[in-house]
Short mmCIF file of C-alpha atoms and ligand atoms in Angstrom, two decimals:
data_model
loop_
_atom_site.label_atom_id
_atom_site.label_comp_id
_atom_site.label_asym_id
_atom_site.label_seq_id
_atom_site.Cartn_x
_atom_site.Cartn_y
_atom_site.Cartn_z
CA MET A 1 -16.09 16.91 -15.57
CA LEU A 2 -19.83 16.79 -16.15
CA VAL A 3 -21.67 14.72 -13.52
CA LYS A 4 -24.85 13.26 -15.01
CA GLY A 5 -27.67 10.98 -13.95
CA THR A 6 -25.72 8.08 -15.41
CA THR A 7 -22.42 8.85 -13.64
CA ARG A 8 -21.06 5.95 -11.59
CA VAL A 9 -19.76 6.85 -8.16
CA CYS A 10 -16.77 5.44 -6.28
CA GLY A 11 -14.87 6.83 -3.32
CA VAL A 12 -12.31 6.33 -0.60
CA MET A 13 -13.29 5.64 3.00
CA ALA A 14 -10.69 6.71 5.51
CA ASP A 15 -10.31 8.61 8.77
CA PRO A 16 -8.79 11.12 8.31
CA VAL A 17 -9.34 11.48 4.58
CA ALA A 18 -8.43 15.09 3.74
CA HIS A 19 -4.83 14.19 2.83
CA SER A 20 -5.85 11.53 0.29
CA LEU A 21 -4.56 11.85 -3.27
CA SER A 22 -6.91 9.12 -4.51
CA PRO A 23 -9.66 11.53 -5.66
CA VAL A 24 -7.09 13.38 -7.79
CA LEU A 25 -5.81 10.14 -9.26
CA HIS A 26 -9.16 8.54 -10.13
CA ASN A 27 -10.91 11.65 -11.41
CA TYR A 28 -7.90 12.41 -13.63
CA MET A 29 -7.94 8.89 -15.11
CA ALA A 30 -11.72 9.00 -15.70
CA GLU A 31 -11.48 12.37 -17.40
CA GLN A 32 -8.54 11.39 -19.61
CA MET A 33 -10.25 8.14 -20.63
CA GLY A 34 -13.69 9.72 -21.11
CA ILE A 35 -15.37 7.46 -18.55
CA ASP A 36 -18.64 8.57 -16.92
CA PHE A 37 -17.27 8.16 -13.39
CA ILE A 38 -16.66 10.27 -10.30
CA TYR A 39 -14.61 9.53 -7.16
CA VAL A 40 -15.18 11.27 -3.83
CA PRO A 41 -13.64 11.22 -0.32
CA PHE A 42 -15.68 9.80 2.58
CA ARG A 43 -14.58 10.32 6.17
CA VAL A 44 -15.85 7.19 7.90
CA ASP A 45 -15.73 6.38 11.61
CA VAL A 46 -14.35 2.85 11.92
CA ARG A 47 -17.21 2.00 14.35
CA ARG A 48 -19.74 2.70 11.58
CA VAL A 49 -18.26 0.56 8.83
CA GLU A 50 -21.14 -1.92 8.68
CA GLU A 51 -23.80 0.79 8.22
CA VAL A 52 -21.60 2.65 5.74
CA LEU A 53 -21.19 -0.41 3.51
CA LYS A 54 -24.94 -1.14 3.59
CA GLY A 55 -25.68 2.50 2.74
CA ALA A 56 -23.11 2.57 -0.05
CA TYR A 57 -24.63 -0.55 -1.60
CA GLU A 58 -28.18 0.79 -1.32
CA MET A 59 -27.07 4.05 -2.95
CA ASN A 60 -25.64 2.05 -5.84
CA LEU A 61 -21.99 3.00 -5.36
CA LEU A 62 -19.84 1.08 -7.82
CA GLY A 63 -16.97 0.61 -5.42
CA MET A 64 -14.77 2.00 -2.69
CA ASN A 65 -11.20 2.14 -1.60
CA ALA A 66 -10.57 1.55 2.08
CA THR A 67 -7.51 2.82 3.85
CA VAL A 68 -6.39 3.57 7.41
CA PRO A 69 -8.07 2.42 9.67
CA HIS A 70 -10.53 0.31 7.65
CA LYS A 71 -8.52 -2.26 5.73
CA GLN A 72 -9.09 -5.05 8.22
CA ALA A 73 -12.23 -3.69 9.92
CA ILE A 74 -14.35 -4.12 6.79
CA LEU A 75 -13.57 -7.81 6.26
CA PRO A 76 -16.63 -9.18 8.17
CA TYR A 77 -19.05 -7.04 6.14
CA LEU A 78 -18.05 -8.11 2.64
CA LYS A 79 -20.11 -10.43 0.47
CA GLU A 80 -16.98 -12.09 -0.91
CA ILE A 81 -13.20 -11.73 -0.56
CA ASP A 82 -10.71 -12.36 -3.32
CA ARG A 83 -8.36 -15.25 -2.48
CA GLY A 84 -5.20 -13.11 -2.44
CA ALA A 85 -6.80 -10.47 -0.21
CA ALA A 86 -8.06 -13.16 2.16
CA ASP A 87 -4.55 -14.61 2.43
CA ILE A 88 -3.11 -11.16 3.10
CA GLY A 89 -5.88 -10.48 5.62
CA ALA A 90 -6.51 -6.93 4.40
CA VAL A 91 -8.68 -5.36 1.71
CA ASN A 92 -8.24 -1.94 0.12
CA THR A 93 -10.67 -2.13 -2.83
CA LEU A 94 -14.37 -3.01 -2.86
CA VAL A 95 -16.16 -3.90 -6.07
CA ARG A 96 -19.94 -4.03 -6.27
CA MET A 97 -21.47 -7.44 -6.91
CA GLU A 98 -24.96 -8.92 -6.48
CA GLY A 99 -25.91 -8.47 -2.82
CA GLY A 100 -22.84 -6.56 -1.57
CA TYR A 101 -19.18 -5.84 -2.19
CA LYS A 102 -16.26 -8.10 -3.08
CA GLY A 103 -12.96 -7.17 -1.43
CA TYR A 104 -9.58 -7.09 -3.21
CA ASN A 105 -6.09 -6.04 -2.20
CA THR A 106 -4.55 -3.86 -4.91
CA ASP A 107 -1.65 -2.79 -2.64
CA LEU A 108 -0.05 -6.08 -3.69
CA PRO A 109 0.03 -5.47 -7.47
CA GLY A 110 0.74 -1.82 -6.59
CA ILE A 111 3.99 -2.59 -4.80
CA LYS A 112 4.91 -5.21 -7.41
CA ARG A 113 4.59 -2.72 -10.27
CA ALA A 114 6.43 -0.03 -8.26
CA LEU A 115 9.30 -2.45 -7.66
CA ALA A 116 9.36 -3.31 -11.36
CA ASP A 117 9.72 0.41 -12.19
CA ALA A 118 12.67 0.43 -9.77
CA GLY A 119 14.22 -2.47 -11.72
CA VAL A 120 13.34 -5.16 -9.15
CA THR A 121 11.75 -8.01 -11.09
CA GLN A 122 13.74 -11.02 -9.88
CA PHE A 123 12.66 -12.26 -6.46
CA ALA A 124 13.27 -15.99 -6.46
CA GLY A 125 16.15 -17.04 -4.26
CA ARG A 126 16.85 -13.49 -3.01
CA GLU A 127 16.49 -12.19 0.54
CA ALA A 128 14.70 -9.06 1.66
CA VAL A 129 14.22 -6.97 4.77
CA VAL A 130 10.81 -5.46 5.51
CA VAL A 131 10.51 -2.85 8.25
CA GLY A 132 6.99 -2.67 9.68
CA ALA A 133 4.23 -5.13 10.45
CA GLY A 134 1.09 -3.04 9.95
CA GLY A 135 -1.60 -3.31 7.29
CA ALA A 136 0.57 -2.17 4.38
CA ALA A 137 3.47 -4.42 5.37
CA ARG A 138 1.12 -7.42 5.15
CA ALA A 139 0.74 -6.95 1.39
CA VAL A 140 4.48 -6.36 0.98
CA VAL A 141 5.51 -9.49 2.89
CA TYR A 142 2.87 -11.62 1.16
CA LEU A 143 4.06 -10.42 -2.27
CA LEU A 144 7.73 -11.18 -1.52
CA ALA A 145 6.79 -14.63 -0.20
CA ARG A 146 4.56 -15.39 -3.18
CA GLU A 147 7.27 -14.32 -5.63
CA GLY A 148 9.66 -16.88 -4.19
CA MET A 149 12.07 -14.94 -2.00
CA SER A 150 14.17 -17.35 0.03
CA ARG A 151 14.05 -15.35 3.29
CA ILE A 152 12.27 -12.24 4.53
CA TRP A 153 13.63 -10.54 7.65
CA LEU A 154 10.68 -8.79 9.25
CA LEU A 155 11.58 -5.96 11.62
CA ASN A 156 9.02 -4.25 13.81
CA ARG A 157 9.02 -2.11 16.95
CA THR A 158 6.42 -4.46 18.47
CA LEU A 159 7.79 -7.98 18.14
CA ALA A 160 4.43 -9.67 18.78
CA ARG A 161 2.97 -8.06 15.67
CA ALA A 162 5.89 -9.24 13.52
CA GLU A 163 5.57 -12.72 15.02
CA GLU A 164 1.87 -12.83 14.25
CA MET A 165 2.48 -11.85 10.63
CA ALA A 166 5.38 -14.26 10.24
CA GLY A 167 3.22 -17.08 11.63
CA HIS A 168 0.45 -16.25 9.17
CA VAL A 169 2.69 -16.04 6.08
CA ASN A 170 4.85 -19.04 7.06
CA GLY A 171 1.62 -21.01 7.51
CA ILE A 172 0.90 -20.42 3.81
CA PHE A 173 4.40 -20.54 2.28
CA GLY A 174 6.49 -22.62 4.66
CA GLU A 175 8.11 -22.43 8.09
CA GLY A 176 11.17 -20.23 8.48
CA LEU A 177 10.56 -18.09 5.40
CA VAL A 178 9.68 -14.96 7.36
CA VAL A 179 11.93 -14.29 10.35
CA PRO A 180 10.44 -11.81 12.86
CA LEU A 181 12.80 -9.54 14.81
CA ARG A 182 12.41 -6.49 16.98
CA THR A 183 13.71 -3.55 14.95
CA ASP A 184 16.56 -2.85 17.36
CA CYS A 185 17.78 -6.44 16.85
CA TRP A 186 18.50 -5.84 13.14
CA ARG A 187 22.17 -6.86 13.70
CA GLN A 188 20.98 -10.47 13.69
CA ILE A 189 20.54 -10.13 9.92
CA PRO A 190 23.64 -11.64 8.23
CA ALA A 191 25.92 -9.22 6.35
CA GLY A 192 24.93 -8.88 2.71
CA LYS A 193 23.00 -6.71 0.28
CA TYR A 194 19.22 -6.80 0.50
CA LEU A 195 16.11 -5.34 -1.02
CA VAL A 196 14.82 -3.30 1.94
CA ILE A 197 11.23 -2.06 2.07
CA GLN A 198 10.29 0.52 4.69
CA ALA A 199 6.60 -0.03 5.51
CA THR A 200 6.14 1.74 8.85
CA SER A 201 4.63 5.20 9.20
CA VAL A 202 7.91 6.51 10.71
CA GLY A 203 9.24 9.51 8.79
CA MET A 204 5.89 10.46 7.31
CA TYR A 205 4.98 14.14 7.29
CA PRO A 206 5.09 15.99 9.71
CA CYS A 207 7.68 13.76 11.50
CA VAL A 208 10.10 14.05 8.59
CA GLU A 209 13.27 13.93 10.72
CA GLU A 210 12.56 10.36 11.90
CA ALA A 211 13.71 7.03 10.50
CA PRO A 212 12.88 3.54 11.79
CA VAL A 213 16.60 2.82 12.30
CA GLU A 214 19.19 5.53 13.03
CA ASP A 215 22.39 3.45 12.94
CA PRO A 216 24.22 4.09 9.59
CA ALA A 217 25.51 0.49 9.66
CA PHE A 218 21.97 -0.77 8.99
CA TYR A 219 21.87 1.12 5.71
CA ARG A 220 24.99 -0.65 4.46
CA LEU A 221 22.81 -3.77 4.20
CA ILE A 222 20.78 -2.15 1.43
CA ASP A 223 21.04 -2.85 -2.27
CA VAL A 224 17.71 -1.28 -3.31
CA ALA A 225 15.55 0.66 -0.85
CA MET A 226 11.87 1.42 -1.16
CA ASP A 227 9.98 3.52 1.33
CA ILE A 228 6.23 3.17 0.86
CA ILE A 229 5.75 6.64 2.35
CA TYR A 230 5.36 9.38 -0.28
CA THR A 231 5.10 12.49 1.96
CA PRO A 232 7.82 13.76 2.04
CA ALA A 233 9.06 12.70 -1.40
CA LYS A 234 12.49 11.92 0.08
CA THR A 235 12.21 10.43 3.58
CA LYS A 236 14.99 10.24 6.14
CA PHE A 237 15.14 6.49 5.49
CA MET A 238 15.74 7.17 1.79
CA LYS A 239 18.40 9.78 2.58
CA TYR A 240 20.27 7.37 4.84
CA ALA A 241 20.03 4.61 2.21
CA MET A 242 21.37 6.91 -0.52
CA GLU A 243 24.21 8.11 1.71
CA ALA A 244 25.16 4.44 2.09
CA GLY A 245 25.30 4.11 -1.69
CA ALA A 246 21.94 2.43 -2.32
CA GLU A 247 19.22 3.29 -4.81
CA ALA A 248 16.13 4.61 -3.01
CA TYR A 249 12.54 5.09 -4.14
CA ASN A 250 9.46 6.50 -2.44
CA GLY A 251 5.89 5.14 -2.30
CA LEU A 252 4.24 7.34 -4.90
CA ARG A 253 4.41 4.69 -7.61
CA MET A 254 2.86 2.13 -5.27
CA LEU A 255 0.04 4.59 -4.61
CA LEU A 256 -0.35 5.16 -8.34
CA TYR A 257 -0.50 1.49 -9.28
CA GLN A 258 -2.80 0.36 -6.46
CA GLY A 259 -5.19 3.03 -7.77
CA VAL A 260 -4.76 2.01 -11.40
CA GLU A 261 -5.53 -1.61 -10.50
CA ALA A 262 -8.65 -0.56 -8.54
CA PHE A 263 -9.83 1.68 -11.40
CA GLU A 264 -9.44 -1.20 -13.84
CA LEU A 265 -11.47 -3.52 -11.57
CA TRP A 266 -14.31 -0.97 -11.42
CA THR A 267 -14.39 0.11 -15.05
CA GLY A 268 -13.19 -3.04 -16.84
CA GLN A 269 -10.87 -0.83 -18.90
CA THR A 270 -7.08 -0.87 -19.07
CA VAL A 271 -5.45 2.40 -18.11
CA PRO A 272 -3.01 3.41 -20.89
CA ALA A 273 0.58 4.07 -19.79
CA GLU A 274 0.41 7.73 -20.84
CA VAL A 275 -2.64 8.23 -18.60
CA SER A 276 -1.02 6.62 -15.56
CA GLU A 277 2.18 8.65 -16.15
CA GLY A 278 0.08 11.82 -16.41
CA ALA A 279 -1.61 10.94 -13.12
CA TYR A 280 1.78 10.32 -11.52
CA CYS A 281 3.09 13.74 -12.62
CA LEU A 282 -0.08 15.43 -11.37
CA MET A 283 0.21 13.80 -7.92
CA GLU A 284 3.92 14.66 -7.78
CA ARG A 285 3.12 18.30 -8.52
CA MET A 286 0.40 18.36 -5.87
CA LEU A 287 2.80 16.98 -3.28
CA GLU A 288 5.32 19.72 -4.11
CA GLN A 289 2.75 22.45 -3.33
P1 NDP B 301 -0.41 0.67 10.38
O1 NDP B 301 -0.91 1.64 11.39
O2 NDP B 301 -1.19 -0.56 10.09
O3 NDP B 301 1.09 0.21 10.80
C1 NDP B 301 2.03 1.15 11.25
C2 NDP B 301 3.42 0.54 11.31
O4 NDP B 301 4.34 1.57 11.66
C3 NDP B 301 3.59 -0.55 12.35
O5 NDP B 301 4.58 -1.45 11.93
C4 NDP B 301 4.05 0.25 13.57
O6 NDP B 301 4.78 -0.50 14.50
C5 NDP B 301 4.98 1.24 12.92
N1 NDP B 301 5.15 2.44 13.71
C6 NDP B 301 4.27 3.45 13.89
N2 NDP B 301 4.81 4.40 14.69
C7 NDP B 301 6.05 3.97 15.02
C8 NDP B 301 7.11 4.52 15.81
N3 NDP B 301 7.00 5.70 16.40
N4 NDP B 301 8.26 3.82 15.92
C9 NDP B 301 8.40 2.63 15.30
N5 NDP B 301 7.42 2.05 14.53
C10 NDP B 301 6.27 2.72 14.41
O7 NDP B 301 -0.19 1.54 9.06
P2 NDP B 301 -0.13 1.03 7.53
O8 NDP B 301 0.62 -0.25 7.48
O9 NDP B 301 -1.47 1.05 6.94
O10 NDP B 301 0.69 2.20 6.83
C11 NDP B 301 2.08 2.36 7.07
C12 NDP B 301 2.61 3.47 6.15
O11 NDP B 301 2.49 3.07 4.79
C13 NDP B 301 1.85 4.78 6.27
O12 NDP B 301 2.80 5.82 6.26
C14 NDP B 301 1.01 4.83 5.01
O13 NDP B 301 0.77 6.14 4.57
C15 NDP B 301 1.90 4.09 4.02
N6 NDP B 301 1.14 3.46 2.93
C16 NDP B 301 1.51 3.75 1.65
C17 NDP B 301 0.84 3.16 0.60
C18 NDP B 301 1.21 3.51 -0.80
O14 NDP B 301 0.43 3.21 -1.71
N7 NDP B 301 2.38 4.07 -1.04
C19 NDP B 301 -0.27 2.22 0.81
C20 NDP B 301 -0.55 1.97 2.20
C21 NDP B 301 0.14 2.58 3.21
P3 NDP B 301 4.05 -1.17 15.78
O15 NDP B 301 3.44 -2.45 15.28
O16 NDP B 301 5.14 -1.35 16.75
O17 NDP B 301 3.01 -0.19 16.25
#
C-alpha cells in the first residue's frame, strides 16, 4: 500500500499490542476497498492515556481502537461517548470529532453479528449463561439484555465483579434480569438448554489446557456455545461443549465484525461481504501459522 501525504491514520492502543490482528484486518480492508488509509499498532502505558489521546488528536489521527487495558481507562478523556457505549461502560473505538474523540463500543455489534453467523438471531424470551465479568463480558451481557433475553446467568470467579455488573445492567433493564453467581455455583442454574458465552480469558494461548468450568455436567446445559477467545481456534471450553453435543464457535468472527464496524465509522463506507470474508480467511490463516 502506498502511504501518501493524504493518507489517514488510525491505530490500536493496547499493552501488550504485538499479538493484535487488528492491523492485518484494517489494512486489508483499506487495500481491498482502495481507501487512502493506514492502521498501526501503538503500545500505550495505561498511565499515559490522557497524553496519548491529546497527542493523537494533535497529530490528526482519524481514530483509534482501544483494547486491554484501556477500554475503561480512556472514558474520562473523551469529548463525547455514544449512548450505547456509555451504558456498557466501556469503549473500544474512538472517532475524531471537533475538539477530541467520540467513543463507541463496536464489541456489541461485533458479538451480535458473530451470533447471527452462528444462527442465533432470536433472543427474546430465551435464557443465556455468560461466563466472565470483565470488559468484554460487559458488551455481551448488555447486548443480551437489550435484545430481550428473559434471564442472564452471570458466572464469574470473583462474585463482587459479577454483582457489580448485574447491578449496572439490571438498573437499566430491570431487576432480576441478570443473576450473578460465583462460577463454582453454576449448579444453581436450572436444568435446560442455554446459549452459553465464554467471555473470560481462561483457555487463551498459552494456557490452552484450561477451561472456566471443568465439570462435564456444566456443558450439558449448552445448546449453542460461543467462546470469545480466538487463540487457540478451538478452546478447551469449545471442546467440552462439543463433546456434550453442542455447537461451538470461537471469537474470530466477533473480532472481525467489531473491526468492520469501527472501519465503517471511520471511513463512512460499508465493507462489502466479500471483503470481510477475505479478511476473515486472512486472519484465520495467520492464526494457523
Ligand atoms: P478482563 O481482564 O477485563 O476480564 C477477564 C475475565 O476473565 C474476568 O471475568 C476474570 O475473572 C476472568 N479470569 C481471568 N483469569 C481467570 C482465572 N484464572 N480463572 C477464572 N477466571 C479468570 O478481560 P476482557 O474482558 O477484556 O477479555 C476477556 C477475553 O476476551 C480475552 O481473552 C480477550 O482476548 C477476549 N476478547 C475477545 C474479543 C473478540 O473480538 N473476540 C474482544 C474482546 C476481548 P475475575 O473477575 O475473577 O478476575
